[in-house]
Coordinates of C-alpha atoms and ligand atoms in Angstrom, one line a residue:
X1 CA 17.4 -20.7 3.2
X2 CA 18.4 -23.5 0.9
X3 CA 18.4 -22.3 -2.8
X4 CA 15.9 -24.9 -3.6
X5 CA 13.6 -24.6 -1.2
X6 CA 10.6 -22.2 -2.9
X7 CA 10.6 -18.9 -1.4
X8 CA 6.8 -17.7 0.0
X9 CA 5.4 -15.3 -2.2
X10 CA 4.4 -11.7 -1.4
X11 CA 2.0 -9.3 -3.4
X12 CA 1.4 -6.2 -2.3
X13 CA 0.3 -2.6 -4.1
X14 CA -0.1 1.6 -4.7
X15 CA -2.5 3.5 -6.0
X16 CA -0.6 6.2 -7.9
X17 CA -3.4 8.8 -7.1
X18 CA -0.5 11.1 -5.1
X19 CA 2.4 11.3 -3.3
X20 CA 2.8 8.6 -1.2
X21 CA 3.3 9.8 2.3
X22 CA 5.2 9.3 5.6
X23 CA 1.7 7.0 6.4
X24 CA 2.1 4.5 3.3
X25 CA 6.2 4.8 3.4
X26 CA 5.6 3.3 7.2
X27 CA 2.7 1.6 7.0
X28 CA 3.3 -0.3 3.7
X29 CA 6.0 0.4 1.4
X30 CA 9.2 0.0 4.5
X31 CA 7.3 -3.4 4.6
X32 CA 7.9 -4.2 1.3
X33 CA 11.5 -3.3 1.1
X34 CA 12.0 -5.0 4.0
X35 CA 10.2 -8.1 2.7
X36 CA 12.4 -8.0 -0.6
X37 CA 15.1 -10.4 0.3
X38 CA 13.6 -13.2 2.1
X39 CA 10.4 -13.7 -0.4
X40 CA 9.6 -13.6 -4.0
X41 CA 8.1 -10.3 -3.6
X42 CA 5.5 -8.9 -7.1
X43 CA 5.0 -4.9 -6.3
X44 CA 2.6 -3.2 -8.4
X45 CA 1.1 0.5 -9.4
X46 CA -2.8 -0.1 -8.8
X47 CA -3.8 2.2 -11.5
X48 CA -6.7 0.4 -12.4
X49 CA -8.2 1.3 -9.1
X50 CA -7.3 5.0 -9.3
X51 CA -9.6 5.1 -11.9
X52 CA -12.8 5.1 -9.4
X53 CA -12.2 8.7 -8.8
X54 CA -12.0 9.4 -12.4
X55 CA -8.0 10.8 -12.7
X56 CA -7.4 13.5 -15.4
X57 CA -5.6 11.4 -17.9
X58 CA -2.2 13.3 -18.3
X59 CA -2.4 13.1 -14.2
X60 CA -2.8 9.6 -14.4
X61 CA 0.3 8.7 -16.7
X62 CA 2.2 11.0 -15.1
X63 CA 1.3 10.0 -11.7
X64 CA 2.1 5.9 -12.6
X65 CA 5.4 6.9 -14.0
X66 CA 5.9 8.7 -10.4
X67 CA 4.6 6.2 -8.5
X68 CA 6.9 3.1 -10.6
X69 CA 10.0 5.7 -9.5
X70 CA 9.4 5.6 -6.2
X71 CA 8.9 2.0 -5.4
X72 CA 12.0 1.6 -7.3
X73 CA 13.3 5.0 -5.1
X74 CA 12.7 3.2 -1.8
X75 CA 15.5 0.0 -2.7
X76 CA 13.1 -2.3 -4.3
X77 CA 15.8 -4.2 -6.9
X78 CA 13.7 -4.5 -9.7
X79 CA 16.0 -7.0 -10.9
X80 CA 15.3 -9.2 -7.7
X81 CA 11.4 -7.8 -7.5
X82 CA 8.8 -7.6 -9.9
X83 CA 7.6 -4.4 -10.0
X84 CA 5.2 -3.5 -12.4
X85 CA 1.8 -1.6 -13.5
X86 CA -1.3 -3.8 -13.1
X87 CA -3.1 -2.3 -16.3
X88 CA -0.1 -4.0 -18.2
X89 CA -0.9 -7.3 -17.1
X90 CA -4.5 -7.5 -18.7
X91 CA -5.0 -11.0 -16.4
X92 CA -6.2 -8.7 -13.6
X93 CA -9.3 -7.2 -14.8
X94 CA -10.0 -11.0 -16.1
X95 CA -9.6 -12.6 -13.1
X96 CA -11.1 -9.7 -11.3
X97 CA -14.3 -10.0 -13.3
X98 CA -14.6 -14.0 -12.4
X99 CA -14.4 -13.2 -8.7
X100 CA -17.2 -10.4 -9.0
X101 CA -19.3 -13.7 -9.6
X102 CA -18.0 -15.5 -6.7
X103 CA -19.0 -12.8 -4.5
X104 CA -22.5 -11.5 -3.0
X105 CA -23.5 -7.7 -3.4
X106 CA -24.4 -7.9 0.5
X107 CA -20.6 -9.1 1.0
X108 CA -19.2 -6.2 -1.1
X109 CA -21.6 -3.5 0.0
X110 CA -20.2 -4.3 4.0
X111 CA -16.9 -3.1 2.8
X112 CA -16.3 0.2 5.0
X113 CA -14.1 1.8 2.4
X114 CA -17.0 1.5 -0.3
X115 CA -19.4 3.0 2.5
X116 CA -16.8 5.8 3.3
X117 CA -15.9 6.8 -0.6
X118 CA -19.6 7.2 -1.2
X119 CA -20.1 9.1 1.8
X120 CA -17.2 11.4 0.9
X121 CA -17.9 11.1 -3.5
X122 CA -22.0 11.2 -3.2
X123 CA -21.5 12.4 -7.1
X124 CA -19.3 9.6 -8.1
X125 CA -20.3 6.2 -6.7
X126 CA -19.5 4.1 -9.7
X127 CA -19.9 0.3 -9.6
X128 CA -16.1 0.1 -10.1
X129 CA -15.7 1.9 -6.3
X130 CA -18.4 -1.0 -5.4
X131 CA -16.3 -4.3 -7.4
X132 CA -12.9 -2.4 -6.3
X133 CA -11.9 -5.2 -3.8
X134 CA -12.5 -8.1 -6.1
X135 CA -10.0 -7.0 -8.3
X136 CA -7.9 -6.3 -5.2
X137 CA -8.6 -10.0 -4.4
X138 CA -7.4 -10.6 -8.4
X139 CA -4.3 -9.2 -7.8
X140 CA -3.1 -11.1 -4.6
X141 CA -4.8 -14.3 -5.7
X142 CA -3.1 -14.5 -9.4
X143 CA 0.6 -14.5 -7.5
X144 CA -0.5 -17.5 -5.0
X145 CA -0.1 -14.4 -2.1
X146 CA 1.4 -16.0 0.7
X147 CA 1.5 -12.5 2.8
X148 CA 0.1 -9.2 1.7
X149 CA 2.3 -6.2 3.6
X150 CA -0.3 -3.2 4.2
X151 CA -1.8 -0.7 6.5
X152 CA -4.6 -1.4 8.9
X153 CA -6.8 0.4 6.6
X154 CA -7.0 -2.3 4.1
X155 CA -7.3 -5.1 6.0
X156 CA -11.1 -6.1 5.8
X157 CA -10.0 -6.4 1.9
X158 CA -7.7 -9.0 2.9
X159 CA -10.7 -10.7 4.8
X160 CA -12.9 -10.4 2.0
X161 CA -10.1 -11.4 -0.6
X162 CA -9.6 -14.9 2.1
X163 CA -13.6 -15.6 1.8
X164 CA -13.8 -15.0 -2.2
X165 CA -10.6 -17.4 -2.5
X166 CA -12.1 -19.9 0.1
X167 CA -15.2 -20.1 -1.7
X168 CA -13.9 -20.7 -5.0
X169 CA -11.3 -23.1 -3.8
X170 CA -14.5 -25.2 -2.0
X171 CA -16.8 -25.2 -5.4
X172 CA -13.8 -26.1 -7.6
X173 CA -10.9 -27.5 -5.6
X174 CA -7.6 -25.9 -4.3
X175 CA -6.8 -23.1 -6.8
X176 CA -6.2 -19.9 -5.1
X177 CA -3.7 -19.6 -1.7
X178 CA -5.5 -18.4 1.0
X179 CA -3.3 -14.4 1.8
X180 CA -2.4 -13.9 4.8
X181 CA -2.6 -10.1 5.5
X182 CA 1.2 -8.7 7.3
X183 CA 0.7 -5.6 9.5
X184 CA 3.8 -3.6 10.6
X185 CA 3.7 -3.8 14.7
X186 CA 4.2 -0.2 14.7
X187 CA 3.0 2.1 11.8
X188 CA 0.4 0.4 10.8
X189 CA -1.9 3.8 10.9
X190 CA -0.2 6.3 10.6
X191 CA -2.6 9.3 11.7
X192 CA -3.4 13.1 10.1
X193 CA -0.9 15.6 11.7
X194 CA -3.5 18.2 12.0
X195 CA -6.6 16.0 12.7
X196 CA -4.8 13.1 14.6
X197 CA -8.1 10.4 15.0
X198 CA -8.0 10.2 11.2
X199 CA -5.7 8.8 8.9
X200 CA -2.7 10.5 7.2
X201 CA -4.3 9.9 3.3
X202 CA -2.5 11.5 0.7
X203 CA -5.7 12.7 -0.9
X204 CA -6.4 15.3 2.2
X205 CA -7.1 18.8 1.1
X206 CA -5.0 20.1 4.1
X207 CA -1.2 20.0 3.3
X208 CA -0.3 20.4 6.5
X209 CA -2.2 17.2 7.5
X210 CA 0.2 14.6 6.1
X211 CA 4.1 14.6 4.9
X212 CA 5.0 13.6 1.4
X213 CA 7.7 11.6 0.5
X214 CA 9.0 14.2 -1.8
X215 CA 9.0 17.4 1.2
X216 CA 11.8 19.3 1.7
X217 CA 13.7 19.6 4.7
X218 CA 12.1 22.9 6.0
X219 CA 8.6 22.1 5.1
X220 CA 8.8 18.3 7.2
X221 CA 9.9 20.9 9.6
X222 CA 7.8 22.9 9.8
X223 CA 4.9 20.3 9.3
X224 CA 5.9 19.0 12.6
X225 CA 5.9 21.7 14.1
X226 CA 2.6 22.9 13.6
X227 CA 1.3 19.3 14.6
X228 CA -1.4 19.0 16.9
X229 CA -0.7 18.1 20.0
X230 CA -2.3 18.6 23.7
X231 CA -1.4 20.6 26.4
X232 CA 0.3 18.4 29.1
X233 CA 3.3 18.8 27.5
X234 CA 4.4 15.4 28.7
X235 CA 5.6 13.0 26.3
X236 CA 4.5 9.8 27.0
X237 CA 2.0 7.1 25.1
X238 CA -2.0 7.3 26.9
X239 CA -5.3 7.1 25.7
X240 CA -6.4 10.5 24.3
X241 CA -2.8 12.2 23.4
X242 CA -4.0 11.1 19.8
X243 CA -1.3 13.6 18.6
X244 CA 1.4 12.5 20.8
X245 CA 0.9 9.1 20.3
X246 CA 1.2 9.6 16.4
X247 CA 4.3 11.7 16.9
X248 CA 5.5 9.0 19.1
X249 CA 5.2 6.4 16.6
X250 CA 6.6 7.8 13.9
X251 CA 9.5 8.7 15.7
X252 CA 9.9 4.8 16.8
X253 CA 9.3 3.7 13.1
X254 CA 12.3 5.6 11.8
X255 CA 14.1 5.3 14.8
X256 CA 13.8 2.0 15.8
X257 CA 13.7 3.1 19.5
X258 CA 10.2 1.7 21.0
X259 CA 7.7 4.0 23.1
X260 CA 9.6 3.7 27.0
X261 CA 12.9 4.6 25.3
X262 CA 11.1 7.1 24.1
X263 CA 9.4 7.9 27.1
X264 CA 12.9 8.2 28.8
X265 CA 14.5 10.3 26.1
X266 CA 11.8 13.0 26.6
X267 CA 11.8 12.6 30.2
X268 CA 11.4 16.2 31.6
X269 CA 11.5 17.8 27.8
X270 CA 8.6 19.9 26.2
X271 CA 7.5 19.5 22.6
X272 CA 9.4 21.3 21.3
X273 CA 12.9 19.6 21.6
X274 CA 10.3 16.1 20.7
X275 CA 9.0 17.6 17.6
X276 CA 12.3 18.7 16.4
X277 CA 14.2 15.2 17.2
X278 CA 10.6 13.5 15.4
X279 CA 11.2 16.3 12.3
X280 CA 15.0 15.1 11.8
X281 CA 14.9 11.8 11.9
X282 CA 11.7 12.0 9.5
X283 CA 14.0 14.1 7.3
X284 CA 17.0 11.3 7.7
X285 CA 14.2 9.0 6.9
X286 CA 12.7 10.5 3.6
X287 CA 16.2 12.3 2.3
X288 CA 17.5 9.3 0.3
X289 CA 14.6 8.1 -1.1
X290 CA 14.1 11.9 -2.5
X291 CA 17.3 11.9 -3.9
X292 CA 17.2 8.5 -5.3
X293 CA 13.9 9.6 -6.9
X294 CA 14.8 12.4 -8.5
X295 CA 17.8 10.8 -10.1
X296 CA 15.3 7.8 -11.0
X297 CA 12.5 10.6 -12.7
X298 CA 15.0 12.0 -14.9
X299 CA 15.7 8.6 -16.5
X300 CA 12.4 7.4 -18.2
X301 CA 13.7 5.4 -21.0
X302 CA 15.3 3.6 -17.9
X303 CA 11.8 3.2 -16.1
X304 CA 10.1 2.4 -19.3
X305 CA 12.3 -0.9 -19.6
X306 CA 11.8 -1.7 -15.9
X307 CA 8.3 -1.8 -16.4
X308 CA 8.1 -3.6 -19.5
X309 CA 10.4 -6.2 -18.1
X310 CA 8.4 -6.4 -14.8
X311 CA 5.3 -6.9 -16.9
X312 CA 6.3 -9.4 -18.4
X313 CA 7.4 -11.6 -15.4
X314 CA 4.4 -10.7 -13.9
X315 CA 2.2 -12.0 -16.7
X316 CA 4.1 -15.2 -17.0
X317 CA 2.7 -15.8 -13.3
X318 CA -0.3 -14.2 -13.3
X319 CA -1.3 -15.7 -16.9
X320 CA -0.7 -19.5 -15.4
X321 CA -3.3 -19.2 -12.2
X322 CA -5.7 -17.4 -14.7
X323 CA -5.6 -20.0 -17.2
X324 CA -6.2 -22.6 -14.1
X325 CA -9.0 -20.7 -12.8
X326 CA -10.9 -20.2 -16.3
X327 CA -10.6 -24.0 -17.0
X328 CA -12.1 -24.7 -13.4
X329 CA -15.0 -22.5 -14.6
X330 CA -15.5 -24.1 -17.3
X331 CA -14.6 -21.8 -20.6
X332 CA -13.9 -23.6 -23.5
X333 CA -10.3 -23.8 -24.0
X334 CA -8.6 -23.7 -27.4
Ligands
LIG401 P1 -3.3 2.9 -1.0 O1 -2.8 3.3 -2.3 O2 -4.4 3.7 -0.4 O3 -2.1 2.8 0.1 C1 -1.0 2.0 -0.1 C2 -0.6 1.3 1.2 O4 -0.3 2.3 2.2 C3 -1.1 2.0 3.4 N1 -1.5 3.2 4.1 C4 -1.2 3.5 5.3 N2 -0.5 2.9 6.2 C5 -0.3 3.5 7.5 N3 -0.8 4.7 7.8 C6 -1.5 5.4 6.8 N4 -2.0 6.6 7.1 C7 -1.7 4.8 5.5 N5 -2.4 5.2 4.4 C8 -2.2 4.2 3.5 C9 -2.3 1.2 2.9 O5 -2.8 0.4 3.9 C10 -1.7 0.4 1.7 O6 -1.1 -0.8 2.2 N6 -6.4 -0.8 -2.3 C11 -5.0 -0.5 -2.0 C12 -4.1 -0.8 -3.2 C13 -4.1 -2.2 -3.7 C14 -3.6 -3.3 -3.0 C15 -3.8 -4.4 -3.9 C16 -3.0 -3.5 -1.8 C17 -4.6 -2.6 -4.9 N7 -4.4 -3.9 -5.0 C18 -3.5 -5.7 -3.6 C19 -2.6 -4.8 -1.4 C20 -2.8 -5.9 -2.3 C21 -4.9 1.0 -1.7 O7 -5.8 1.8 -2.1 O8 -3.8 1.4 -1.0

């Protein structure tokens, strides 16, 4: 690439409300790493979304601090990477308040992860669980988002953040870039261990259900182990081996080795000898970013000044397509 040609831009983010696991290391975050070199890449800790389940607050500042650690844990430079907390860069809850008027209530209330958080929260449907994916859309549409790397899961946010930026651009002229969403062939939904036609979320009451990024060696282990599976005892990729098939894939997503190599490397083999190659090279996977965030959590006056530095950048950006968008509006400018 020719150093003056502008890199694309990509935005993507974490809610700090957990661990992240093996699902948003291989589903999202491997993106993003991968991602860092070629683009001019913004990463950010969505904690103004975690606050729709209502965090305890030392959780939540803890939890951010976590969450900053690992993306920096998992090779993100944040010299050559903005990473940074969205809270810190005040231009999101502004923009996101804009777009809630750009968008219908019918539009919003379609979105499936509103329908299943109320489902699941009956106690706690807030309006900020309802505007959550306008401010989504504020975050990807301050940077100018040429791609968005995430998991299939949050996909229809993508669509809904396109129609929001479509619209606006239409009544105003060109002032948002239309995101494209970038979904991992492989990885992209990465399933429960223990309940394998749902996704792995790191929010699941059943430990046993997902692997966190922080496991030790024996409990990834044994976490595999106990994986459901079926009883053919047959490795290979079909409709309805829901448990297989995630095993499989996670195997080729750390591996690099796609399902008929696979296929032939299990050829005759039982689970057993497939669960333990899938639980070492999970292990191989996840032991370096462990160790690289331990080392990382121990330094906080060193992630402080990553993240004031980060938001700063961030704002410089972020700041410019707000401005752009508020004069398009029409707010009296000073
Ligand atoms: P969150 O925090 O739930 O998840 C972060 C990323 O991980 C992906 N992911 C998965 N991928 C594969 N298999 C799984 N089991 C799995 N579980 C989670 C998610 O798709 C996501 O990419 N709303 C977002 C955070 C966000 C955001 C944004 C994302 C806020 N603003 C702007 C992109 C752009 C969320 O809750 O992700």
């Amino acid at each position: 690439m020719e150093t003056n040609e502008k890199k694309q831009v990509v935005l993507s983010a974490i809610q700090p409300t957990g661990t992240p696991t093996l699902g948003n290391y291989l589903g999202a975050l491997k993106n993003w790493k991968n991602m860092a070199d070629d683009y001019e890449c913004y990463y950010a800790v969505a904690d103004l979304h975690s606050i729709t389940v209502r965090p305890e607050p030392a959780q939540l500042r803890r939890k951010t601090l976590e969450m900053y650690a690992f993306l920096l844990a998992i090779g993100l430079d944040p010299e050559k990477n903005t990473v940074f907390v969205q809270s810190h860069v005040s231009a999101h809850a502004q923009l996101g308040w804009i777009l809630n008027c750009y968008t219908q209530f019918g539009e919003a209330a379609r979105m499936t992860q509103f329908k299943d958080k109320s489902e699941k929260h009956p106690e706690n449907v807030n309006v900020g669980l309802f505007a959550y994916p306008m401010l989504m859309a504020a975050d990807i549409l301050l940077y100018q988002a040429n791609y968005v790397p995430i998991g299939v899961d949050q996909k229809q946010h993508l669509e809904i953040t396109r129609n929001i930026a479509d619209r606006f651009n239409g009544l105003y002229g060109e002032t948002f870039t239309l995101p494209e969403p970038f979904i991992g062939k492989t990885g992209a939904k990465i399933m429960s261990l223990q309940e394998p036609t749902k996704k792995m979320s790191k929010s699941d009451t059943n430990v046993k259900a997902f692997i966190s990024v922080l496991d030790d060696t024996d409990t990834i282990v044994h976490k595999i182990k106990s994986a459901v599976t079926d009883s053919e005892a047959r490795v290979h990729y079909a409709q309805g081996k829901d448990g297989v098939n995630n095993l499989m894939t996670i195997y080729s997503c750390c591996t690099g080795k796609d399902f008929a190599e696979i296929e032939k490397e299990f050829d005759g083999k039982g689970y057993g000898d497939f669960k333990a190659a899938v639980a070492q090279a999970v292990v191989a996977e996840l032991a370096p970013v462990r160790d690289e965030f331990n080392r990382l959590i121990a330094d906080k006056s060193y992630l402080n000044a990553c993240m004031e530095a980060g938001a700063q950048k961030a704002a410089r950006v972020a700041n410019r397509t707000l401005r752009k968008a508020m004069k398009r509006v029409g707010f009296y400018q000073l």
